[in-house]
CSV table of C-alpha atoms in Angstrom, one decimal:
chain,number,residue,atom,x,y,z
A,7,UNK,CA,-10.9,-35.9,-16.0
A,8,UNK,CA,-10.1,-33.6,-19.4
A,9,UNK,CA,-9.0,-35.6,-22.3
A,10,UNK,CA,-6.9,-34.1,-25.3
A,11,UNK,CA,-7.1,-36.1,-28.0
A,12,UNK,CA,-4.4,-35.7,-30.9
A,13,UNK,CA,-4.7,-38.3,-34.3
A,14,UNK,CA,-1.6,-41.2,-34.5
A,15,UNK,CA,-0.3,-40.4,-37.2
A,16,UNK,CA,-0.2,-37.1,-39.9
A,17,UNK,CA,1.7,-37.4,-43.2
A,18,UNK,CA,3.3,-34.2,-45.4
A,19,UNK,CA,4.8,-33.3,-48.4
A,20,UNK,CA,8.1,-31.8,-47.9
A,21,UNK,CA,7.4,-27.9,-48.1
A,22,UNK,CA,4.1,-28.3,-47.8
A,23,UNK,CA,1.7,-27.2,-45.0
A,24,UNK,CA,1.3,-30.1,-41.9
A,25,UNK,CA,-1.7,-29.0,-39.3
A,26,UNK,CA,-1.3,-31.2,-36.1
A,27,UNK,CA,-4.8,-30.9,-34.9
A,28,UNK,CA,-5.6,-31.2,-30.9
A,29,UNK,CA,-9.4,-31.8,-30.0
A,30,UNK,CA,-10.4,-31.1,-26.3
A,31,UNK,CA,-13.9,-30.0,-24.4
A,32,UNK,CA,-14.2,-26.4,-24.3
A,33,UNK,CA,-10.2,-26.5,-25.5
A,34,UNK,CA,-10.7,-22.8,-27.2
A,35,UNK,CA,-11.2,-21.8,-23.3
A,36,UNK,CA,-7.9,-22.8,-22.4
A,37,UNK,CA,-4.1,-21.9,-23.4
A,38,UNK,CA,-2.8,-25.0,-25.6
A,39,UNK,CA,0.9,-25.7,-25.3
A,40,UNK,CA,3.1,-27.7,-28.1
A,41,UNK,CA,6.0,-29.7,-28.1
A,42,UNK,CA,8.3,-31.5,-30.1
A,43,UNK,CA,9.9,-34.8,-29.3
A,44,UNK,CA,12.3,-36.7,-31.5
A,45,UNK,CA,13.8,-40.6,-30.4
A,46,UNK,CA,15.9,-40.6,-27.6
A,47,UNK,CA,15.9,-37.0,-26.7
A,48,UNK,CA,13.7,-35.0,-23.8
A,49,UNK,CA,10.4,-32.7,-25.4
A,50,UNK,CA,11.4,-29.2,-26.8
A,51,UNK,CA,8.2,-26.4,-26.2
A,52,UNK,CA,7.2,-24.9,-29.7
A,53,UNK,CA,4.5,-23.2,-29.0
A,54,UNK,CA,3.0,-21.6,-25.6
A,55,UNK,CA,-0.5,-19.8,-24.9
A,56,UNK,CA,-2.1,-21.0,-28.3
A,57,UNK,CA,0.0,-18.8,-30.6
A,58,UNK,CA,3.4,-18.0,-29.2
A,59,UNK,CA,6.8,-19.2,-30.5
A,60,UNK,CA,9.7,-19.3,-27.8
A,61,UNK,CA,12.8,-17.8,-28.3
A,62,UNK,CA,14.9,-20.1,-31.4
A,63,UNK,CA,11.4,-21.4,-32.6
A,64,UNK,CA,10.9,-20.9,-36.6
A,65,UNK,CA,8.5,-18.7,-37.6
A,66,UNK,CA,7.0,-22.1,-39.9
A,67,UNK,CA,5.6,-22.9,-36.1
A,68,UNK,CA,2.5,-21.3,-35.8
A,69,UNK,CA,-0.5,-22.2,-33.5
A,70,UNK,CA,-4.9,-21.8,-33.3
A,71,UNK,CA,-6.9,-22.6,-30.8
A,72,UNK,CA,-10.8,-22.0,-31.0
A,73,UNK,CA,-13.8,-23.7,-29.9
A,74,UNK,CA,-13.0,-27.5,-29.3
A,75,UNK,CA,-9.4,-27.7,-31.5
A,76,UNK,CA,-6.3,-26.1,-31.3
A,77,UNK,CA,-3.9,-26.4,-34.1
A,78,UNK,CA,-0.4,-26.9,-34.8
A,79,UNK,CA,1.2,-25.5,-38.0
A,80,UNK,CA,4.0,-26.3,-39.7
A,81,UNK,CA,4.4,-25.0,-42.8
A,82,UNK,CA,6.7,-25.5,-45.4
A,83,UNK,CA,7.7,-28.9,-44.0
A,84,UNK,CA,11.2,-30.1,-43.7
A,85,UNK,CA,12.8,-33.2,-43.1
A,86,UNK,CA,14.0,-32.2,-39.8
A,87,UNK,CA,10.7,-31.6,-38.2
A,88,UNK,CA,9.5,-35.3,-38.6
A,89,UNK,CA,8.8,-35.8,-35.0
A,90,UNK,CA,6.5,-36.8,-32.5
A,91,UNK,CA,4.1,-33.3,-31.0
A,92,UNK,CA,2.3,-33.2,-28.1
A,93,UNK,CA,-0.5,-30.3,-27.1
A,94,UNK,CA,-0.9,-29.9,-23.3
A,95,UNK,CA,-3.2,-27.7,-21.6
A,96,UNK,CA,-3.7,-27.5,-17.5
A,97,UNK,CA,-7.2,-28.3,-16.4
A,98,UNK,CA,-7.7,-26.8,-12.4
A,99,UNK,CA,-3.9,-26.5,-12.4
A,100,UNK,CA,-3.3,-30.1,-13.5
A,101,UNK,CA,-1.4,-30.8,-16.4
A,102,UNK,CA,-2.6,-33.5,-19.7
A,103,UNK,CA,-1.3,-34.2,-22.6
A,104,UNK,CA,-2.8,-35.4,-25.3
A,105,UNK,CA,-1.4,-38.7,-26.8
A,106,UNK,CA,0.5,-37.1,-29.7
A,107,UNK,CA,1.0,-37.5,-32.9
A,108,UNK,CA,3.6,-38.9,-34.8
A,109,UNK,CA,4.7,-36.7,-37.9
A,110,UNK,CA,6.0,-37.8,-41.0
A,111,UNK,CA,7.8,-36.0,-43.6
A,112,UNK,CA,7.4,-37.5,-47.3
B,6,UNK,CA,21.1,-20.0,-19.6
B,7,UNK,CA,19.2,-22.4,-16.8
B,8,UNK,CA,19.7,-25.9,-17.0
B,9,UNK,CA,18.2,-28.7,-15.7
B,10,UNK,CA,19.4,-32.5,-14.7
B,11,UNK,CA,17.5,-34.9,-13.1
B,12,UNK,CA,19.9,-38.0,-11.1
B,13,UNK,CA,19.2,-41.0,-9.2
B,14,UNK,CA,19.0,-44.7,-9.2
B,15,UNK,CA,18.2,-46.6,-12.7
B,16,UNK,CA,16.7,-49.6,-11.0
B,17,UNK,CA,14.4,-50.2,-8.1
B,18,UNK,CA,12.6,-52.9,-7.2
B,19,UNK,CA,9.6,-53.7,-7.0
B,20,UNK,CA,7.1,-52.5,-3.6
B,21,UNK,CA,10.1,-49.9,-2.6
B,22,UNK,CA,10.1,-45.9,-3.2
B,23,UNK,CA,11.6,-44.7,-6.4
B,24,UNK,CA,13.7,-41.1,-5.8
B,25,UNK,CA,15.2,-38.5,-8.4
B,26,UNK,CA,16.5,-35.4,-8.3
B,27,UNK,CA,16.4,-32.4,-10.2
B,28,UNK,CA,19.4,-30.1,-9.8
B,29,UNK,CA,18.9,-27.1,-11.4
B,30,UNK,CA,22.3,-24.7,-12.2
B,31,UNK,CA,22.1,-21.0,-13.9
B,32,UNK,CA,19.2,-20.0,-12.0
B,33,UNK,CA,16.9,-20.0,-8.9
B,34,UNK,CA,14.1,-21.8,-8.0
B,35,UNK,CA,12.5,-18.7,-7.3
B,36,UNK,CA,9.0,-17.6,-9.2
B,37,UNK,CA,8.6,-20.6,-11.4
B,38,UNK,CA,6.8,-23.6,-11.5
B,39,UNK,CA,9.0,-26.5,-11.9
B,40,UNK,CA,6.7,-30.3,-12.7
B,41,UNK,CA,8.2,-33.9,-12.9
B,42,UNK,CA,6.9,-35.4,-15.8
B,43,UNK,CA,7.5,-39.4,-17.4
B,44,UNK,CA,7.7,-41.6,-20.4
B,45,UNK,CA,6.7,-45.5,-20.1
B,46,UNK,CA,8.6,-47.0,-23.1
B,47,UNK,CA,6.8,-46.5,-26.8
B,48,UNK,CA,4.2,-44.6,-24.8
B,49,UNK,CA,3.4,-40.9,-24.3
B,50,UNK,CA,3.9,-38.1,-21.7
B,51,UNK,CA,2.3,-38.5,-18.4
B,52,UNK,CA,2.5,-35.2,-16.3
B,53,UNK,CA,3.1,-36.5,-12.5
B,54,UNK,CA,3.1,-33.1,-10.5
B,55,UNK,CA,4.6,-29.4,-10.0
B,56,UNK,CA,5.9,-27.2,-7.1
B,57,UNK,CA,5.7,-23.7,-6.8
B,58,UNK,CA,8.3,-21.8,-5.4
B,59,UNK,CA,5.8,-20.4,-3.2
B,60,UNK,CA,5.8,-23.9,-1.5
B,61,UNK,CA,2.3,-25.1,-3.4
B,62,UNK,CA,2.4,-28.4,-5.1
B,63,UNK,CA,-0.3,-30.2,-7.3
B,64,UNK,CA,0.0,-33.7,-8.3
B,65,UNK,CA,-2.0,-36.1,-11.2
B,66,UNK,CA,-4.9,-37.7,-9.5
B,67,UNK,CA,-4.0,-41.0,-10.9
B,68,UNK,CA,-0.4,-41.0,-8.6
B,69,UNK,CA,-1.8,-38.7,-5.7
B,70,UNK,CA,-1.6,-40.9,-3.1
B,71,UNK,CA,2.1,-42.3,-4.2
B,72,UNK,CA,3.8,-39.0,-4.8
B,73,UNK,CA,6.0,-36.1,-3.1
B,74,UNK,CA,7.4,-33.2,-4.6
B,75,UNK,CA,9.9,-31.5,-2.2
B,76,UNK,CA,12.4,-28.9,-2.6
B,77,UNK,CA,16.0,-27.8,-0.9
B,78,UNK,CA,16.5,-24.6,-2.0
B,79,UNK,CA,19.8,-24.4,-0.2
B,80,UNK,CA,20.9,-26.8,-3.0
B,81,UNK,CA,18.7,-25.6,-5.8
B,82,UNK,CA,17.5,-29.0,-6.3
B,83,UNK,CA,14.0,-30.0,-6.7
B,84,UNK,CA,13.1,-34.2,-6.2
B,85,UNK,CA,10.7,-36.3,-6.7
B,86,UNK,CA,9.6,-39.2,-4.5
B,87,UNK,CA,7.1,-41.9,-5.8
B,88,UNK,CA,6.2,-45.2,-3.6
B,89,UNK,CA,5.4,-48.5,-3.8
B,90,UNK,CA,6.3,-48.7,-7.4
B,91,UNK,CA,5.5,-51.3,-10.1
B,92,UNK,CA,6.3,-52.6,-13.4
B,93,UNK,CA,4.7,-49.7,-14.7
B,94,UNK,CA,6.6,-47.1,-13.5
B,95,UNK,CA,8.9,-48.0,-15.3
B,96,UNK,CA,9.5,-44.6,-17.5
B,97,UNK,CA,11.8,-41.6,-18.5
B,98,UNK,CA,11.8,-39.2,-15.7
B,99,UNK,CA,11.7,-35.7,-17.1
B,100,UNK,CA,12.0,-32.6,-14.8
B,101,UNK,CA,11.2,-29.2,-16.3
B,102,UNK,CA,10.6,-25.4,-15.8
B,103,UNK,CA,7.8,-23.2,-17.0
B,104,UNK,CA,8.7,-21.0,-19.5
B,105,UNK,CA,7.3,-17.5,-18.2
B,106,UNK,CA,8.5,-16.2,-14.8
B,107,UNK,CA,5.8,-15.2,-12.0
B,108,UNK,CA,2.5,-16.2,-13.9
B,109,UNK,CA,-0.3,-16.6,-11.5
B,110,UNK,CA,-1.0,-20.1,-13.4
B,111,UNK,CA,1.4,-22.9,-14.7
B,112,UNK,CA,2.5,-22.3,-18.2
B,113,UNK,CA,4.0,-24.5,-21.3
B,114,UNK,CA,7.3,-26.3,-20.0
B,115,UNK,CA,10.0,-24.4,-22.0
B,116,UNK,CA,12.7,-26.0,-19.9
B,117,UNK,CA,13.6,-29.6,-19.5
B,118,UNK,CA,16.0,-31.7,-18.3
B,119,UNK,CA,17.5,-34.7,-20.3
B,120,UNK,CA,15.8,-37.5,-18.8
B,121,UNK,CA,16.4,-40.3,-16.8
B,122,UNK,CA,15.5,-43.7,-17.2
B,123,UNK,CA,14.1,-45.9,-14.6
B,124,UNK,CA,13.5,-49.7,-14.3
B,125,UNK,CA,11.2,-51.1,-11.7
B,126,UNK,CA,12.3,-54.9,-11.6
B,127,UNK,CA,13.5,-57.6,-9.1
């Protein structure tokens, strides 16, 4: 079965530049999707087909996806974006996520 | 502005069939996929399976043989069926949307409901 594999844990500066990095076989082959999840509350979709922001998504939410990673960037990093993110691709139509990645905001 | 929310019981016991429901109000079923994904407690997402509006479903290997997505579109309602639960089913229940209408693949999961927790325990 496909794995994704995201690290714990990534620390950042406030205003500074947080990647969120998402390893996966052949991962550049496939369109990456990335969420955001704070405590208590249900996943929020920040970025869709590798590079797309929805609709109400800053523009500091940008994402790259080439041969086996696909990145999450966040730049200049606020307070309010400490969160958990999760990349998920489908593989034969079946959805994985990878384990996420807890982010802190120093 | 669709919205979804997920209901049903907060307990079930052990050996018996867990069932939510995902009602779904400020649009149709129609040309989406909708999935049922879950939580175990401190632990990540697990994706558990999607329908089509077609009438196509696809489930996780792992809960194949426990799981049945079903719609009533009369109702606009989407639920979830998983059997013979145990301890670790117990989870947040999450039912979302796709974010892109009429793709010819599932997409990223731009809607969501709020959750539901459920407890499997005697």
């Amino acid at each position: 079965s496909y794995e994704l594999t995201q690290p714990l844990s990534v620390s950042v500066a406030q205003g500074q530049t947080a990647r969120i990095p998402c390893g996966g076989n052949n991962i550049g082959n496939k369109n990456v999707h990335w969420y955001q999840q704070k405590p208590g509350q249900a996943p929020i979709l920040v970025i869709y087909r590798d590079s797309n922001r929805p609709s109400g998504i800053p523009e500091r939410f940008s994402g790259s996806n080439s041969g086996k990673t696909a990145t999450l960037t966040i730049s200049r990093a606020q307070a309010g974006d400490e969160a958990a993110y999760y990349c998920q691709v489908w593989d034969t139509s079946l959805g994985v996520f990878g384990g996420g990645t807890k982010l802190t905001v120093l | 502005q669709v919205q979804l929310q997920e209901s049903g019981p907060g307990l079930v016991k052990p050996s018996e069939t867990l069932s939510l429901t995902c009602s779904v109000s400020g649009g149709s079923l129609s040309s989406y996929y909708w999935s049922w994904i879950r939580q175990s407690p401190g632990k990540g997402l697990e994706w558990i399976g999607y329908f089509y509006y077609s009438g196509s479903t696809n489930y996780n290997p792992s809960l194949k043989s426990r799981v049945t997505i079903s719609v009533d579109s009369s109702k606009n309602q989407f639920s979830l069926n998983l059997r013979s639960v145990t301890a670790a089913d117990t989870a947040v229940y999450y039912c979302a949307r796709d974010a892109e209408k009429a793709m010819a693949v599932p997409g990223g999961l731009g809607v969501w409901g709020q959750g539901t927790t459920v407890t499997v325990s005697s």
